[in-house]
Amino acid sequence: MNQTPAPAVTAYRALALQTRTEAVNGLAPGDARTAMAASITRIGAQMAAAQRWVGSDLRLVVLPEYVLTGFPMGEPLERWRDMAALAPDGPEYEALSTIASDLGLHVSGNAYESDPNFPELYFQASFVIDPSGEVVLRYRRLHSLYSPSPYDVWDRYLEIYGMDAVLPVARTEIGNLACIASEEILYPELARALALRGAEVFCHSTSEISSPALTPKEIGRRARAIENLAYVVSANSGGLHGIPIPGDSTSGGSKVLDFEGRVLAEAAGGESIVASAELDLTALRRYRARPGMGNLLSRVKPGLWAGEYGRHDVERPNGLAGRAPERAWFARRQQESIGRLPH
């Protein structure tokens, strides 16, 4: 049965939910799945409580990077895939979809993910689930030092999914949403490509060192907002537990930035719902339509840079075509890329 589309919302509140991450490193695969299910239940309760606290106009919640698992610490690729990677149609996504539907929220997050088309690998995926429970955006991280990415199986990935799936933008009733994963906030090309595809809100799931001083990612967040005239909703971990790294190393600094790079709300350390603010899409769209020096997006010259970028050889595609690597392969790949940089 066809459902009537939800009416467009031009102003609403977004939340960067700063919740703790319980790492699954060292657990057996079955125990890891149990721990992930418990994390989903806890996070769902926090989202419900946040909705009551923030108000009924809360429409978007962004979760931290790899919030259900933590990150691999030397585990072989196949072990991490089996214990920590979500199947696209698996129970973890089903549980998250139920939460989004029950609460009437758009939920964005980040997880390691398996793919039946590449059974020997996993990818790190950011996603958006809409209030109907449908996954309306799935973005596989393109820049990753120690995990596979679509670029490592580039020709086959494009053949299966096409370029629109590589750089997806979800057109929803709360605006055009795109996802940026963790350190990818440092890559201006990614955010610019998504903005040129219409993105108005960047959902940034991250797990990073927070500091009173400006960190590289903090500078990146502000720059990406300014360059692309886009909101950034950036959710950091509220602590990372279960591994030897001190738990509060990645805690604090979740924030919402407007399209001129201003911080609208920011959380301190620990679990928090403080990073919540209103996104005004009418104001953003008015600014994007306004001539002047500040309209940086309208002054981009893609044709100029396409040719220049294309003639440089740094990190090469298809390095994992048809095989699963040892962990040492990723370090060798970077060293080879460094060797191709101009000296």
Short mmCIF file of C-alpha atoms in Angstrom, two decimals, residues 31-329:
data_model
loop_
_atom_site.label_atom_id
_atom_site.label_comp_id
_atom_site.label_asym_id
_atom_site.label_seq_id
_atom_site.Cartn_x
_atom_site.Cartn_y
_atom_site.Cartn_z
CA ASP A 31 29.25 -13.24 22.79
CA ALA A 32 30.08 -10.25 20.59
CA ARG A 33 26.61 -10.40 19.02
CA THR A 34 25.04 -10.54 22.48
CA ALA A 35 27.05 -7.50 23.57
CA MET A 36 26.03 -5.62 20.43
CA ALA A 37 22.36 -6.38 21.07
CA ALA A 38 22.71 -5.06 24.62
CA SER A 39 24.31 -1.87 23.29
CA ILE A 40 21.42 -1.36 20.86
CA THR A 41 18.91 -1.73 23.70
CA ARG A 42 20.80 0.78 25.86
CA ILE A 43 21.18 3.28 23.02
CA GLY A 44 17.52 2.95 22.12
CA ALA A 45 16.54 3.81 25.69
CA GLN A 46 18.86 6.82 25.59
CA MET A 47 17.29 8.05 22.34
CA ALA A 48 13.81 7.72 23.84
CA ALA A 49 14.89 9.66 26.92
CA ALA A 50 16.59 12.29 24.74
CA GLN A 51 13.40 12.75 22.76
CA ARG A 52 11.49 13.49 25.96
CA TRP A 53 14.23 15.86 27.16
CA VAL A 54 14.91 17.73 23.91
CA GLY A 55 11.32 17.87 22.72
CA SER A 56 8.97 16.57 20.08
CA ASP A 57 10.77 18.52 17.34
CA LEU A 58 13.81 16.22 17.66
CA ARG A 59 13.94 14.58 14.23
CA LEU A 60 17.56 13.51 13.72
CA VAL A 61 19.91 11.57 16.01
CA VAL A 62 23.52 10.90 15.01
CA LEU A 63 25.45 8.15 16.81
CA PRO A 64 29.24 7.81 17.23
CA GLU A 65 31.55 5.82 14.99
CA TYR A 66 31.56 2.01 15.39
CA VAL A 67 29.31 2.53 18.41
CA LEU A 68 28.34 -1.15 18.73
CA THR A 69 31.80 -2.72 18.56
CA GLY A 70 34.81 -0.45 18.89
CA PHE A 71 37.58 -0.93 16.35
CA PRO A 72 39.83 -3.91 15.47
CA MET A 73 43.12 -4.04 17.37
CA GLY A 74 45.14 -6.47 15.31
CA GLU A 75 42.42 -9.09 14.82
CA PRO A 76 42.71 -10.93 11.49
CA LEU A 77 40.33 -9.58 8.88
CA GLU A 78 38.18 -12.70 8.82
CA ARG A 79 37.82 -12.78 12.61
CA TRP A 80 36.65 -9.16 12.82
CA ARG A 81 34.26 -9.75 9.94
CA ASP A 82 32.70 -12.74 11.71
CA MET A 83 32.48 -11.19 15.18
CA ALA A 84 31.81 -7.50 14.53
CA ALA A 85 30.46 -6.88 11.01
CA LEU A 86 26.72 -6.34 10.61
CA ALA A 87 24.91 -8.06 7.76
CA PRO A 88 22.95 -5.47 5.73
CA ASP A 89 19.76 -7.46 6.42
CA GLY A 90 20.85 -8.71 9.84
CA PRO A 91 19.29 -8.48 13.31
CA GLU A 92 21.29 -5.43 14.40
CA TYR A 93 19.95 -3.28 11.58
CA GLU A 94 16.48 -4.69 12.21
CA ALA A 95 16.68 -3.66 15.88
CA LEU A 96 17.92 -0.17 15.00
CA SER A 97 15.16 0.19 12.42
CA THR A 98 12.56 -0.74 15.02
CA ILE A 99 13.88 1.98 17.34
CA ALA A 100 13.81 4.60 14.56
CA SER A 101 10.26 3.61 13.66
CA ASP A 102 8.99 3.48 17.24
CA LEU A 103 10.41 6.92 18.02
CA GLY A 104 9.68 8.51 14.64
CA LEU A 105 13.31 9.55 14.21
CA HIS A 106 15.93 9.64 11.50
CA VAL A 107 18.87 7.74 12.99
CA SER A 108 22.39 7.96 11.56
CA GLY A 109 25.24 5.80 12.77
CA ASN A 110 28.30 3.82 11.79
CA ALA A 111 29.22 0.14 11.91
CA TYR A 112 31.43 -2.46 10.33
CA GLU A 113 29.44 -4.27 7.67
CA SER A 114 29.69 -7.46 5.63
CA ASP A 115 28.69 -7.71 1.97
CA PRO A 116 27.67 -10.93 0.19
CA ASN A 117 29.23 -9.58 -3.01
CA PHE A 118 32.61 -9.38 -1.25
CA PRO A 119 32.44 -12.26 1.24
CA GLU A 120 36.15 -12.16 2.05
CA LEU A 121 36.00 -8.52 3.22
CA TYR A 122 34.08 -6.12 5.42
CA PHE A 123 33.55 -2.38 5.04
CA GLN A 124 33.00 0.43 7.50
CA ALA A 125 29.55 1.82 6.76
CA SER A 126 27.65 4.91 7.80
CA PHE A 127 23.90 4.78 7.47
CA VAL A 128 20.65 6.70 7.83
CA ILE A 129 17.43 4.97 8.90
CA ASP A 130 14.22 6.95 8.41
CA PRO A 131 11.12 6.96 10.66
CA SER A 132 9.54 4.17 8.63
CA GLY A 133 12.46 1.93 9.59
CA GLU A 134 13.97 1.91 6.10
CA VAL A 135 17.72 2.28 5.57
CA VAL A 136 17.61 5.21 3.13
CA LEU A 137 21.37 5.77 2.97
CA ARG A 138 24.33 3.42 3.18
CA TYR A 139 27.77 4.94 2.69
CA ARG A 140 30.90 2.75 2.76
CA ARG A 141 33.92 4.66 4.03
CA LEU A 142 36.39 5.45 1.24
CA HIS A 143 39.42 6.62 3.24
CA SER A 144 40.54 4.04 5.78
CA LEU A 145 44.11 3.24 6.72
CA TYR A 146 43.66 -0.27 8.13
CA SER A 147 40.26 -1.46 6.83
CA PRO A 148 39.07 -2.35 3.32
CA SER A 149 37.17 0.27 1.34
CA PRO A 150 35.23 0.23 -1.93
CA TYR A 151 38.28 1.79 -3.60
CA ASP A 152 40.23 -1.40 -2.86
CA VAL A 153 37.80 -3.36 -5.09
CA TRP A 154 36.89 -0.37 -7.20
CA ASP A 155 36.02 -1.79 -10.61
CA ARG A 156 33.87 -4.59 -9.22
CA TYR A 157 32.21 -2.28 -6.68
CA LEU A 158 31.20 0.21 -9.37
CA GLU A 159 29.95 -2.60 -11.58
CA ILE A 160 27.65 -3.83 -8.79
CA TYR A 161 26.54 -0.62 -7.09
CA GLY A 162 27.34 2.36 -9.35
CA MET A 163 28.65 5.78 -8.41
CA ASP A 164 25.44 6.97 -6.77
CA ALA A 165 25.93 4.32 -4.08
CA VAL A 166 29.54 5.36 -3.57
CA LEU A 167 28.55 8.97 -2.83
CA PRO A 168 24.94 8.72 -1.62
CA VAL A 169 22.71 11.61 -0.57
CA ALA A 170 19.33 10.83 0.99
CA ARG A 171 16.55 13.27 0.11
CA THR A 172 14.29 13.16 3.12
CA GLU A 173 11.54 15.28 4.67
CA ILE A 174 14.21 16.79 6.98
CA GLY A 175 16.52 17.81 4.15
CA ASN A 176 19.23 16.22 2.09
CA LEU A 177 21.39 14.08 4.36
CA ALA A 178 24.87 12.68 3.74
CA CYS A 179 27.30 10.78 5.95
CA ILE A 180 30.99 11.38 6.63
CA ALA A 181 32.90 8.83 8.70
CA SER A 182 35.42 9.85 11.34
CA GLU A 183 38.70 11.13 9.88
CA GLU A 184 37.09 11.60 6.48
CA ILE A 185 36.11 15.03 7.76
CA LEU A 186 39.75 15.86 6.91
CA TYR A 187 39.22 15.13 3.21
CA PRO A 188 37.60 18.19 1.58
CA GLU A 189 36.98 16.36 -1.69
CA LEU A 190 34.47 13.99 -0.10
CA ALA A 191 32.33 16.66 1.57
CA ARG A 192 32.47 18.84 -1.56
CA ALA A 193 31.33 15.97 -3.79
CA LEU A 194 28.42 15.27 -1.45
CA ALA A 195 27.48 18.96 -1.34
CA LEU A 196 27.55 19.13 -5.13
CA ARG A 197 25.12 16.20 -5.05
CA GLY A 198 22.80 18.29 -2.87
CA ALA A 199 23.79 17.42 0.70
CA GLU A 200 22.61 19.98 3.27
CA VAL A 201 23.37 18.13 6.52
CA PHE A 202 26.53 16.11 7.13
CA CYS A 203 26.00 13.33 9.70
CA HIS A 204 29.49 12.83 11.12
CA SER A 205 29.96 9.70 13.23
CA THR A 206 33.36 9.84 14.89
CA SER A 207 35.42 8.40 17.73
CA GLU A 208 38.30 10.71 18.39
CA ILE A 209 40.57 12.39 20.86
CA SER A 210 38.84 15.43 22.30
CA SER A 211 40.85 18.41 23.51
CA PRO A 212 40.30 22.01 24.61
CA ALA A 213 42.76 22.91 21.86
CA LEU A 214 41.81 22.80 18.20
CA THR A 215 42.38 19.28 16.87
CA PRO A 216 42.72 18.49 13.16
CA LYS A 217 39.22 17.02 13.05
CA GLU A 218 37.78 20.05 14.82
CA ILE A 219 39.35 22.31 12.22
CA GLY A 220 38.02 19.97 9.54
CA ARG A 221 34.46 20.14 10.86
CA ARG A 222 34.43 23.92 10.75
CA ALA A 223 36.07 24.07 7.34
CA ARG A 224 33.68 21.55 5.78
CA ALA A 225 30.67 23.47 7.12
CA ILE A 226 31.97 26.79 5.77
CA GLU A 227 33.20 25.47 2.41
CA ASN A 228 29.97 23.66 1.61
CA LEU A 229 27.38 25.85 3.37
CA ALA A 230 26.15 22.78 5.24
CA TYR A 231 25.17 21.82 8.78
CA VAL A 232 27.45 19.32 10.52
CA VAL A 233 26.07 17.07 13.26
CA SER A 234 29.13 15.38 14.76
CA ALA A 235 28.74 12.64 17.39
CA ASN A 236 31.84 11.52 19.30
CA SER A 237 32.05 8.59 21.69
CA GLY A 238 31.13 9.11 25.31
CA GLY A 239 34.01 6.86 26.33
CA LEU A 240 35.42 3.68 24.81
CA HIS A 241 35.48 0.72 27.19
CA GLY A 242 36.74 -2.85 27.02
CA ILE A 243 40.20 -2.26 25.54
CA PRO A 244 43.47 -1.13 27.17
CA ILE A 245 43.25 2.45 25.84
CA PRO A 246 42.02 4.72 28.67
CA GLY A 247 38.25 4.94 28.30
CA ASP A 248 37.91 8.71 28.26
CA SER A 249 40.53 9.21 25.55
CA THR A 250 37.67 9.36 23.04
CA SER A 251 35.06 11.27 24.99
CA GLY A 252 33.57 14.71 24.56
CA GLY A 253 33.27 17.39 21.93
CA SER A 254 30.16 16.20 20.12
CA LYS A 255 28.64 19.22 18.47
CA VAL A 256 26.30 20.80 15.97
CA LEU A 257 27.69 23.42 13.57
CA ASP A 258 25.76 25.69 11.27
CA PHE A 259 26.49 26.45 7.62
CA GLU A 260 28.83 29.32 8.52
CA GLY A 261 30.95 27.16 10.82
CA ARG A 262 29.46 28.40 14.11
CA VAL A 263 29.17 25.93 16.97
CA LEU A 264 25.50 25.85 17.98
CA ALA A 265 25.86 23.28 20.77
CA GLU A 266 28.72 21.22 22.22
CA ALA A 267 28.98 18.45 24.82
CA ALA A 268 31.66 18.07 27.47
CA GLY A 269 33.00 14.64 28.40
CA GLY A 270 31.05 11.47 29.17
CA GLU A 271 27.67 10.35 27.96
CA SER A 272 25.60 13.38 27.04
CA ILE A 273 22.61 14.77 25.13
CA VAL A 274 23.88 18.36 25.36
CA ALA A 275 24.92 18.55 21.68
CA SER A 276 21.45 19.39 20.36
CA ALA A 277 20.42 22.38 18.27
CA GLU A 278 17.91 23.55 15.69
CA LEU A 279 18.67 23.13 12.01
CA ASP A 280 16.97 25.80 9.89
CA LEU A 281 16.86 24.55 6.31
CA THR A 282 15.07 27.66 5.07
CA ALA A 283 17.96 29.82 6.26
CA LEU A 284 20.50 27.44 4.70
CA ARG A 285 18.73 27.38 1.37
CA ARG A 286 18.33 31.16 1.40
CA TYR A 287 22.07 31.54 2.05
CA ARG A 288 22.96 29.10 -0.74
CA ALA A 289 20.81 31.15 -3.16
CA ARG A 290 22.38 34.46 -2.10
CA PRO A 291 25.03 35.92 -4.44
CA GLY A 292 28.22 37.18 -2.83
CA MET A 293 31.76 36.23 -1.84
CA GLY A 294 30.52 34.04 0.99
CA ASN A 295 28.69 31.68 -1.34
CA LEU A 296 31.71 29.43 -1.74
CA LEU A 297 29.73 26.50 -3.11
CA SER A 298 28.62 28.55 -6.14
CA ARG A 299 32.22 29.46 -6.92
CA VAL A 300 33.61 25.93 -7.27
CA LYS A 301 35.43 25.02 -10.51
CA PRO A 302 35.08 21.22 -10.81
CA GLY A 303 36.31 21.07 -14.38
CA LEU A 304 39.58 22.74 -13.45
CA TRP A 305 40.42 20.33 -10.65
CA ALA A 306 39.19 17.15 -12.32
CA GLY A 307 42.02 17.17 -14.84
CA GLU A 308 44.66 18.09 -12.28
CA TYR A 309 43.59 15.38 -9.81
CA GLY A 310 43.41 12.80 -12.59
CA ARG A 311 47.05 13.09 -13.55
CA HIS A 312 48.40 12.23 -10.08
CA ASP A 313 49.17 8.68 -8.96
CA VAL A 314 49.04 8.18 -5.17
CA GLU A 315 46.81 5.49 -3.61
CA ARG A 316 45.79 3.08 -6.33
CA PRO A 317 42.43 1.31 -6.73
CA ASN A 318 41.70 -2.42 -6.84
CA GLY A 319 44.46 -3.48 -4.46
CA LEU A 320 42.25 -6.13 -2.86
CA ALA A 321 40.50 -7.38 -5.97
CA GLY A 322 39.83 -11.07 -5.42
CA ARG A 323 41.63 -11.52 -2.11
CA ALA A 324 41.56 -10.82 1.59
CA PRO A 325 44.72 -9.15 2.92
CA GLU A 326 46.86 -9.68 5.95
CA ARG A 327 46.92 -6.67 8.26
CA ALA A 328 50.45 -5.88 7.08
CA TRP A 329 49.12 -5.22 3.57
#
